[in-house]
Amino acid sequence: MKIIAGNWKINGSVAELDSMISVLNEIDTENNLIICVPFTMLNCKKSDRISIGAQDVSTHEHGAYTGEVSAKMIAESGAKYVIVGHSERRQYHNETNDIVNQKALRVLESGLMPIVCVGETLDQKNAGQTFSVIENQVTESTNGLENYILAYEPVWAIGTGLTATTQEIADVHEYIRKLTSANLLYGGSVKGANSGEIMSILNVDGVLVGGASLKPDDFLPIIKSV
Ligand code: 13P
């Protein structure tokens, strides 16, 4: 059984989510299917076979924080998962490991499962810092977390069509496995053509998919490639 999670970012619509869920409801799979949608779509059509997740959460539980959404509110919507620390949040919203850790703790306290993202930038990779960056992100972002999923998403592979090589994924996942027993996902330009190979790598328990999770024609081949 693999975990196959889609991250819709600011894409899709309620109608597209409904039709994706209808399609996924019909397929025969043992895999754990998750779609992480914008907040406005959390309260969508329910399915026993597909779990819904959010893409971010507030560090606060309640109060005067205009525009924020708490973990408890996400739980109330029926969602089960929350992505925290995606590189786009780290990069564009200055989220530090400490902020990511606080978010993940709120998620867990609300009975939801955090999907904690880590990944090195191209500059860090070229400077030979991949393992030290990842170790730092993993240990600080997951501090005190009893249960979580960890997604390794090299920043240079997100939305670029560049995927880490099988050897690179194997090496980083082996390294992370020594730090945590959490389920480990790989993300970064995953598509039907490479997902089977990626999910057969040791210590890869599933994938986190951006662009190729938006349309059933692209997402189904990934699910079927396990
Ligand atoms: P792409 O699959 O579009 O590269 O995005 C990956 C990602 O950011 C998933 O969280």
mmCIF file of N, CA, C and O in Angstrom, residues 92-178:
data_model
loop_
_atom_site.group_PDB
_atom_site.id
_atom_site.type_symbol
_atom_site.label_atom_id
_atom_site.label_comp_id
_atom_site.label_asym_id
_atom_site.label_seq_id
_atom_site.Cartn_x
_atom_site.Cartn_y
_atom_site.Cartn_z
ATOM 1 N N TYR A 92 7.938 31.840 0.018
ATOM 2 C CA TYR A 92 7.173 33.076 -0.223
ATOM 3 C C TYR A 92 6.566 33.669 1.040
ATOM 4 O O TYR A 92 6.093 34.797 1.037
ATOM 5 N N HIS A 93 6.501 32.886 2.115
ATOM 6 C CA HIS A 93 5.876 33.379 3.354
ATOM 7 C C HIS A 93 6.832 33.267 4.535
ATOM 8 O O HIS A 93 6.399 33.320 5.686
ATOM 9 N N ASN A 94 8.097 33.088 4.207
ATOM 10 C CA ASN A 94 9.162 33.083 5.228
ATOM 11 C C ASN A 94 8.897 32.132 6.389
ATOM 12 O O ASN A 94 9.168 32.467 7.538
ATOM 13 N N GLU A 95 8.356 30.974 6.095
ATOM 14 C CA GLU A 95 8.095 30.024 7.182
ATOM 15 C C GLU A 95 9.391 29.321 7.589
ATOM 16 O O GLU A 95 10.051 28.687 6.773
ATOM 17 N N THR A 96 9.717 29.457 8.852
ATOM 18 C CA THR A 96 10.919 28.812 9.388
ATOM 19 C C THR A 96 10.562 27.409 9.889
ATOM 20 O O THR A 96 9.384 27.061 10.011
ATOM 21 N N ASN A 97 11.579 26.638 10.224
ATOM 22 C CA ASN A 97 11.328 25.302 10.795
ATOM 23 C C ASN A 97 10.487 25.412 12.056
ATOM 24 O O ASN A 97 9.644 24.555 12.323
ATOM 25 N N ASP A 98 10.715 26.462 12.827
ATOM 26 C CA ASP A 98 9.970 26.628 14.078
ATOM 27 C C ASP A 98 8.476 26.862 13.802
ATOM 28 O O ASP A 98 7.611 26.282 14.452
ATOM 29 N N ILE A 99 8.189 27.706 12.813
ATOM 30 C CA ILE A 99 6.783 27.949 12.452
ATOM 31 C C ILE A 99 6.145 26.663 11.930
ATOM 32 O O ILE A 99 5.027 26.297 12.300
ATOM 33 N N VAL A 100 6.893 25.963 11.075
ATOM 34 C CA VAL A 100 6.383 24.704 10.514
ATOM 35 C C VAL A 100 6.093 23.718 11.650
ATOM 36 O O VAL A 100 5.055 23.045 11.666
ATOM 37 N N ASN A 101 6.987 23.674 12.622
ATOM 38 C CA ASN A 101 6.809 22.780 13.765
ATOM 39 C C ASN A 101 5.554 23.141 14.570
ATOM 40 O O ASN A 101 4.765 22.268 14.943
ATOM 41 N N GLN A 102 5.352 24.437 14.808
ATOM 42 C CA GLN A 102 4.156 24.866 15.553
ATOM 43 C C GLN A 102 2.883 24.487 14.798
ATOM 44 O O GLN A 102 1.901 24.030 15.387
ATOM 45 N N LYS A 103 2.904 24.675 13.481
ATOM 46 C CA LYS A 103 1.737 24.316 12.666
ATOM 47 C C LYS A 103 1.469 22.819 12.755
ATOM 48 O O LYS A 103 0.325 22.383 12.935
ATOM 49 N N ALA A 104 2.531 22.035 12.628
ATOM 50 C CA ALA A 104 2.368 20.576 12.659
ATOM 51 C C ALA A 104 1.820 20.121 14.014
ATOM 52 O O ALA A 104 0.978 19.218 14.085
ATOM 53 N N LEU A 105 2.270 20.765 15.088
ATOM 54 C CA LEU A 105 1.760 20.413 16.421
ATOM 55 C C LEU A 105 0.270 20.721 16.533
ATOM 56 O O LEU A 105 -0.503 19.923 17.065
ATOM 57 N N ARG A 106 -0.158 21.876 15.991
ATOM 58 C CA ARG A 106 -1.589 22.231 16.033
ATOM 59 C C ARG A 106 -2.397 21.181 15.249
ATOM 60 O O ARG A 106 -3.485 20.780 15.656
ATOM 61 N N VAL A 107 -1.854 20.769 14.124
ATOM 62 C CA VAL A 107 -2.545 19.783 13.274
ATOM 63 C C VAL A 107 -2.753 18.482 14.047
ATOM 64 O O VAL A 107 -3.864 17.933 14.100
ATOM 65 N N LEU A 108 -1.697 18.012 14.668
ATOM 66 C CA LEU A 108 -1.766 16.753 15.405
ATOM 67 C C LEU A 108 -2.713 16.859 16.600
ATOM 68 O O LEU A 108 -3.508 15.947 16.859
ATOM 69 N N GLU A 109 -2.651 17.986 17.297
ATOM 70 C CA GLU A 109 -3.533 18.196 18.462
ATOM 71 C C GLU A 109 -5.008 18.168 18.052
ATOM 72 O O GLU A 109 -5.871 17.877 18.871
ATOM 73 N N SER A 110 -5.290 18.499 16.793
ATOM 74 C CA SER A 110 -6.679 18.521 16.326
ATOM 75 C C SER A 110 -7.097 17.193 15.727
ATOM 76 O O SER A 110 -8.160 17.102 15.103
ATOM 77 N N GLY A 111 -6.252 16.196 15.874
ATOM 78 C CA GLY A 111 -6.609 14.859 15.399
ATOM 79 C C GLY A 111 -6.371 14.649 13.919
ATOM 80 O O GLY A 111 -6.873 13.693 13.325
ATOM 81 N N LEU A 112 -5.623 15.556 13.309
ATOM 82 C CA LEU A 112 -5.317 15.444 11.876
ATOM 83 C C LEU A 112 -3.875 14.982 11.699
ATOM 84 O O LEU A 112 -3.071 15.060 12.629
ATOM 85 N N MET A 113 -3.566 14.541 10.494
ATOM 86 C CA MET A 113 -2.205 14.067 10.210
ATOM 87 C C MET A 113 -1.428 15.136 9.435
ATOM 88 O O MET A 113 -1.817 15.510 8.331
ATOM 89 N N PRO A 114 -0.313 15.614 10.005
ATOM 90 C CA PRO A 114 0.499 16.569 9.246
ATOM 91 C C PRO A 114 1.341 15.870 8.165
ATOM 92 O O PRO A 114 1.876 14.787 8.400
ATOM 93 N N ILE A 115 1.440 16.517 7.022
ATOM 94 C CA ILE A 115 2.387 16.083 5.978
ATOM 95 C C ILE A 115 3.461 17.166 5.960
ATOM 96 O O ILE A 115 3.247 18.262 5.427
ATOM 97 N N VAL A 116 4.578 16.885 6.602
ATOM 98 C CA VAL A 116 5.635 17.891 6.776
ATOM 99 C C VAL A 116 6.579 17.823 5.574
ATOM 100 O O VAL A 116 7.118 16.760 5.258
ATOM 101 N N CYS A 117 6.758 18.969 4.908
ATOM 102 C CA CYS A 117 7.602 18.989 3.708
ATOM 103 C C CYS A 117 9.002 19.525 4.008
ATOM 104 O O CYS A 117 9.148 20.500 4.759
ATOM 105 N N VAL A 118 9.981 18.909 3.391
ATOM 106 C CA VAL A 118 11.370 19.380 3.464
ATOM 107 C C VAL A 118 11.973 19.281 2.068
ATOM 108 O O VAL A 118 11.456 18.568 1.217
ATOM 109 N N GLY A 119 13.069 20.005 1.851
ATOM 110 C CA GLY A 119 13.733 19.906 0.555
ATOM 111 C C GLY A 119 14.762 20.999 0.391
ATOM 112 O O GLY A 119 14.577 22.113 0.902
ATOM 113 N N GLU A 120 15.836 20.668 -0.306
ATOM 114 C CA GLU A 120 16.925 21.627 -0.506
ATOM 115 C C GLU A 120 16.726 22.423 -1.795
ATOM 116 O O GLU A 120 16.098 21.939 -2.738
ATOM 117 N N THR A 121 17.266 23.634 -1.828
ATOM 118 C CA THR A 121 17.228 24.440 -3.052
ATOM 119 C C THR A 121 18.359 23.996 -3.985
ATOM 120 O O THR A 121 19.254 23.236 -3.573
ATOM 121 N N LEU A 122 18.329 24.511 -5.206
ATOM 122 C CA LEU A 122 19.379 24.153 -6.162
ATOM 123 C C LEU A 122 20.749 24.632 -5.671
ATOM 124 O O LEU A 122 21.750 23.916 -5.776
ATOM 125 N N ASP A 123 20.783 25.841 -5.115
ATOM 126 C CA ASP A 123 22.055 26.365 -4.598
ATOM 127 C C ASP A 123 22.597 25.477 -3.486
ATOM 128 O O ASP A 123 23.797 25.198 -3.425
ATOM 129 N N GLN A 124 21.715 25.055 -2.603
ATOM 130 C CA GLN A 124 22.155 24.182 -1.500
ATOM 131 C C GLN A 124 22.637 22.835 -2.039
ATOM 132 O O GLN A 124 23.649 22.299 -1.575
ATOM 133 N N LYS A 125 21.937 22.324 -3.034
ATOM 134 C CA LYS A 125 22.358 21.052 -3.643
ATOM 135 C C LYS A 125 23.734 21.205 -4.273
ATOM 136 O O LYS A 125 24.633 20.388 -4.056
ATOM 137 N N ASN A 126 23.918 22.296 -5.047
ATOM 138 C CA ASN A 126 25.185 22.506 -5.737
ATOM 139 C C ASN A 126 26.336 22.751 -4.762
ATOM 140 O O ASN A 126 27.498 22.506 -5.091
ATOM 141 N N ALA A 127 25.991 23.248 -3.568
ATOM 142 C CA ALA A 127 27.032 23.488 -2.556
ATOM 143 C C ALA A 127 27.290 22.234 -1.713
ATOM 144 O O ALA A 127 28.015 22.286 -0.711
ATOM 145 N N GLY A 128 26.657 21.136 -2.084
ATOM 146 C CA GLY A 128 26.884 19.877 -1.359
ATOM 147 C C GLY A 128 26.242 19.851 0.022
ATOM 148 O O GLY A 128 26.673 19.127 0.917
ATOM 149 N N GLN A 129 25.170 20.654 0.192
ATOM 150 C CA GLN A 129 24.569 20.772 1.534
ATOM 151 C C GLN A 129 23.265 19.981 1.683
ATOM 152 O O GLN A 129 22.566 20.128 2.699
ATOM 153 N N THR A 130 22.933 19.156 0.694
ATOM 154 C CA THR A 130 21.623 18.489 0.722
ATOM 155 C C THR A 130 21.357 17.793 2.062
ATOM 156 O O THR A 130 20.337 18.025 2.714
ATOM 157 N N PHE A 131 22.283 16.936 2.488
ATOM 158 C CA PHE A 131 22.008 16.130 3.688
ATOM 159 C C PHE A 131 21.929 16.994 4.948
ATOM 160 O O PHE A 131 21.082 16.761 5.809
ATOM 161 N N SER A 132 22.797 17.997 5.055
ATOM 162 C CA SER A 132 22.759 18.820 6.276
ATOM 163 C C SER A 132 21.484 19.665 6.314
ATOM 164 O O SER A 132 20.860 19.829 7.367
ATOM 165 N N VAL A 133 21.070 20.188 5.152
ATOM 166 C CA VAL A 133 19.826 20.982 5.104
ATOM 167 C C VAL A 133 18.633 20.110 5.477
ATOM 168 O O VAL A 133 17.780 20.489 6.294
ATOM 169 N N ILE A 134 18.582 18.927 4.889
ATOM 170 C CA ILE A 134 17.447 18.030 5.147
ATOM 171 C C ILE A 134 17.414 17.613 6.619
ATOM 172 O O ILE A 134 16.368 17.617 7.259
ATOM 173 N N GLU A 135 18.580 17.278 7.153
ATOM 174 C CA GLU A 135 18.616 16.844 8.560
ATOM 175 C C GLU A 135 18.105 17.960 9.478
ATOM 176 O O GLU A 135 17.303 17.726 10.380
ATOM 177 N N ASN A 136 18.561 19.172 9.202
ATOM 178 C CA ASN A 136 18.136 20.314 9.999
ATOM 179 C C ASN A 136 16.618 20.544 9.882
ATOM 180 O O ASN A 136 15.919 20.735 10.883
ATOM 181 N N GLN A 137 16.109 20.495 8.663
ATOM 182 C CA GLN A 137 14.669 20.705 8.460
ATOM 183 C C GLN A 137 13.851 19.609 9.137
ATOM 184 O O GLN A 137 12.836 19.885 9.780
ATOM 185 N N VAL A 138 14.296 18.371 8.980
ATOM 186 C CA VAL A 138 13.527 17.255 9.554
ATOM 187 C C VAL A 138 13.526 17.351 11.077
ATOM 188 O O VAL A 138 12.476 17.302 11.715
ATOM 189 N N THR A 139 14.697 17.525 11.682
ATOM 190 C CA THR A 139 14.746 17.476 13.144
ATOM 191 C C THR A 139 14.011 18.681 13.751
ATOM 192 O O THR A 139 13.250 18.519 14.699
ATOM 193 N N GLU A 140 14.195 19.860 13.186
ATOM 194 C CA GLU A 140 13.540 21.042 13.772
ATOM 195 C C GLU A 140 12.040 21.084 13.459
ATOM 196 O O GLU A 140 11.235 21.437 14.320
ATOM 197 N N SER A 141 11.651 20.722 12.253
ATOM 198 C CA SER A 141 10.235 20.828 11.872
ATOM 199 C C SER A 141 9.379 19.765 12.558
ATOM 200 O O SER A 141 8.175 19.955 12.735
ATOM 201 N N THR A 142 9.977 18.638 12.913
ATOM 202 C CA THR A 142 9.171 17.542 13.489
ATOM 203 C C THR A 142 9.421 17.387 14.990
ATOM 204 O O THR A 142 8.990 16.399 15.585
ATOM 205 N N ASN A 143 10.070 18.354 15.591
ATOM 206 C CA ASN A 143 10.384 18.288 17.020
ATOM 207 C C ASN A 143 9.124 18.057 17.867
ATOM 208 O O ASN A 143 8.172 18.827 17.774
ATOM 209 N N GLY A 144 9.110 16.990 18.644
ATOM 210 C CA GLY A 144 7.976 16.722 19.540
ATOM 211 C C GLY A 144 6.751 16.137 18.859
ATOM 212 O O GLY A 144 5.729 15.914 19.502
ATOM 213 N N LEU A 145 6.830 15.866 17.566
ATOM 214 C CA LEU A 145 5.680 15.309 16.836
ATOM 215 C C LEU A 145 5.677 13.795 16.982
ATOM 216 O O LEU A 145 6.650 13.145 16.604
ATOM 217 N N GLU A 146 4.569 13.257 17.453
ATOM 218 C CA GLU A 146 4.528 11.804 17.631
ATOM 219 C C GLU A 146 4.162 11.073 16.352
ATOM 220 O O GLU A 146 4.493 9.902 16.178
ATOM 221 N N ASN A 147 3.458 11.750 15.485
ATOM 222 C CA ASN A 147 2.960 11.067 14.297
ATOM 223 C C ASN A 147 2.913 12.062 13.144
ATOM 224 O O ASN A 147 2.401 13.162 13.312
ATOM 225 N N TYR A 148 3.446 11.687 12.029
ATOM 226 C CA TYR A 148 3.411 12.578 10.866
ATOM 227 C C TYR A 148 3.857 11.810 9.637
ATOM 228 O O TYR A 148 4.442 10.724 9.741
ATOM 229 N N ILE A 149 3.562 12.395 8.471
ATOM 230 C CA ILE A 149 4.105 11.917 7.204
ATOM 231 C C ILE A 149 5.149 12.933 6.798
ATOM 232 O O ILE A 149 4.956 14.139 7.011
ATOM 233 N N LEU A 150 6.253 12.499 6.248
ATOM 234 C CA LEU A 150 7.287 13.438 5.818
ATOM 235 C C LEU A 150 7.414 13.385 4.290
ATOM 236 O O LEU A 150 7.487 12.302 3.722
ATOM 237 N N ALA A 151 7.386 14.542 3.652
ATOM 238 C CA ALA A 151 7.546 14.575 2.193
ATOM 239 C C ALA A 151 8.874 15.238 1.842
ATOM 240 O O ALA A 151 9.122 16.384 2.244
ATOM 241 N N TYR A 152 9.710 14.511 1.107
ATOM 242 C CA TYR A 152 10.947 15.094 0.589
ATOM 243 C C TYR A 152 10.670 15.637 -0.801
ATOM 244 O O TYR A 152 10.363 14.878 -1.727
ATOM 245 N N GLU A 153 10.742 16.961 -0.927
ATOM 246 C CA GLU A 153 10.509 17.603 -2.215
ATOM 247 C C GLU A 153 11.670 18.540 -2.520
ATOM 248 O O GLU A 153 11.689 19.683 -2.018
ATOM 249 N N PRO A 154 12.644 18.087 -3.316
ATOM 250 C CA PRO A 154 13.727 19.002 -3.681
ATOM 251 C C PRO A 154 13.136 20.225 -4.382
ATOM 252 O O PRO A 154 12.359 20.072 -5.330
ATOM 253 N N VAL A 155 13.476 21.411 -3.912
ATOM 254 C CA VAL A 155 12.848 22.627 -4.428
ATOM 255 C C VAL A 155 13.077 22.759 -5.943
ATOM 256 O O VAL A 155 12.179 23.166 -6.686
ATOM 257 N N TRP A 156 14.254 22.351 -6.392
ATOM 258 C CA TRP A 156 14.606 22.470 -7.822
ATOM 259 C C TRP A 156 13.817 21.501 -8.698
ATOM 260 O O TRP A 156 13.849 21.613 -9.927
ATOM 261 N N ALA A 157 13.114 20.566 -8.090
ATOM 262 C CA ALA A 157 12.359 19.582 -8.884
ATOM 263 C C ALA A 157 10.869 19.910 -8.930
ATOM 264 O O ALA A 157 10.110 19.256 -9.633
ATOM 265 N N ILE A 158 10.451 20.948 -8.183
ATOM 266 C CA ILE A 158 9.022 21.257 -8.102
ATOM 267 C C ILE A 158 8.590 22.109 -9.287
ATOM 268 O O ILE A 158 9.102 23.209 -9.494
ATOM 269 N N GLY A 159 7.685 21.559 -10.071
ATOM 270 C CA GLY A 159 7.109 22.298 -11.188
ATOM 271 C C GLY A 159 8.089 22.587 -12.315
ATOM 272 O O GLY A 159 7.810 23.400 -13.186
ATOM 273 N N THR A 160 9.240 21.935 -12.298
ATOM 274 C CA THR A 160 10.267 22.227 -13.289
ATOM 275 C C THR A 160 10.378 21.142 -14.355
ATOM 276 O O THR A 160 11.037 21.340 -15.371
ATOM 277 N N GLY A 161 9.741 19.996 -14.108
ATOM 278 C CA GLY A 161 9.921 18.871 -15.019
ATOM 279 C C GLY A 161 11.201 18.105 -14.715
ATOM 280 O O GLY A 161 11.447 17.039 -15.271
ATOM 281 N N LEU A 162 12.029 18.655 -13.816
ATOM 282 C CA LEU A 162 13.253 17.949 -13.407
ATOM 283 C C LEU A 162 12.906 17.048 -12.225
ATOM 284 O O LEU A 162 12.354 17.513 -11.245
ATOM 285 N N THR A 163 13.218 15.781 -12.340
ATOM 286 C CA THR A 163 12.996 14.890 -11.205
ATOM 287 C C THR A 163 14.353 14.463 -10.689
ATOM 288 O O THR A 163 15.291 14.294 -11.476
ATOM 289 N N ALA A 164 14.464 14.293 -9.378
ATOM 290 C CA ALA A 164 15.705 13.749 -8.840
ATOM 291 C C ALA A 164 15.917 12.359 -9.443
ATOM 292 O O ALA A 164 14.946 11.676 -9.774
ATOM 293 N N THR A 165 17.164 11.941 -9.587
ATOM 294 C CA THR A 165 17.420 10.602 -10.128
ATOM 295 C C THR A 165 17.031 9.561 -9.082
ATOM 296 O O THR A 165 16.914 9.860 -7.889
ATOM 297 N N THR A 166 16.872 8.330 -9.561
ATOM 298 C CA THR A 166 16.539 7.230 -8.644
ATOM 299 C C THR A 166 17.571 7.154 -7.525
ATOM 300 O O THR A 166 17.232 6.978 -6.359
ATOM 301 N N GLN A 167 18.850 7.326 -7.898
ATOM 302 C CA GLN A 167 19.915 7.246 -6.892
ATOM 303 C C GLN A 167 19.810 8.391 -5.876
ATOM 304 O O GLN A 167 19.965 8.172 -4.671
ATOM 305 N N GLU A 168 19.526 9.601 -6.374
ATOM 306 C CA GLU A 168 19.395 10.746 -5.452
ATOM 307 C C GLU A 168 18.233 10.536 -4.481
ATOM 308 O O GLU A 168 18.362 10.779 -3.273
ATOM 309 N N ILE A 169 17.115 10.067 -5.007
ATOM 310 C CA ILE A 169 15.947 9.835 -4.130
ATOM 311 C C ILE A 169 16.287 8.740 -3.120
ATOM 312 O O ILE A 169 16.026 8.872 -1.919
ATOM 313 N N ALA A 170 16.894 7.662 -3.608
ATOM 314 C CA ALA A 170 17.249 6.543 -2.712
ATOM 315 C C ALA A 170 18.186 7.024 -1.608
ATOM 316 O O ALA A 170 18.003 6.689 -0.432
ATOM 317 N N ASP A 171 19.183 7.834 -1.965
ATOM 318 C CA ASP A 171 20.174 8.289 -0.984
ATOM 319 C C ASP A 171 19.530 9.194 0.077
ATOM 320 O O ASP A 171 19.775 9.036 1.264
ATOM 321 N N VAL A 172 18.709 10.152 -0.380
ATOM 322 C CA VAL A 172 18.112 11.085 0.584
ATOM 323 C C VAL A 172 17.101 10.359 1.472
ATOM 324 O O VAL A 172 17.065 10.557 2.690
ATOM 325 N N HIS A 173 16.304 9.470 0.885
ATOM 326 C CA HIS A 173 15.314 8.750 1.692
ATOM 327 C C HIS A 173 15.989 7.811 2.692
ATOM 328 O O HIS A 173 15.509 7.649 3.814
ATOM 329 N N GLU A 174 17.106 7.218 2.287
ATOM 330 C CA GLU A 174 17.837 6.351 3.221
ATOM 331 C C GLU A 174 18.357 7.201 4.399
ATOM 332 O O GLU A 174 18.296 6.798 5.555
ATOM 333 N N TYR A 175 18.820 8.391 4.060
ATOM 334 C CA TYR A 175 19.333 9.305 5.084
ATOM 335 C C TYR A 175 18.208 9.716 6.040
ATOM 336 O O TYR A 175 18.366 9.695 7.268
ATOM 337 N N ILE A 176 17.044 10.071 5.463
ATOM 338 C CA ILE A 176 15.915 10.498 6.309
ATOM 339 C C ILE A 176 15.408 9.327 7.150
ATOM 340 O O ILE A 176 15.005 9.510 8.301
ATOM 341 N N ARG A 177 15.449 8.120 6.584
ATOM 342 C CA ARG A 177 14.964 6.940 7.317
ATOM 343 C C ARG A 177 15.727 6.750 8.623
ATOM 344 O O ARG A 177 15.193 6.249 9.609
ATOM 345 N N LYS A 178 17.002 7.175 8.637
ATOM 346 C CA LYS A 178 17.790 7.046 9.874
ATOM 347 C C LYS A 178 17.336 8.071 10.927
ATOM 348 O O LYS A 178 17.617 7.920 12.111
#
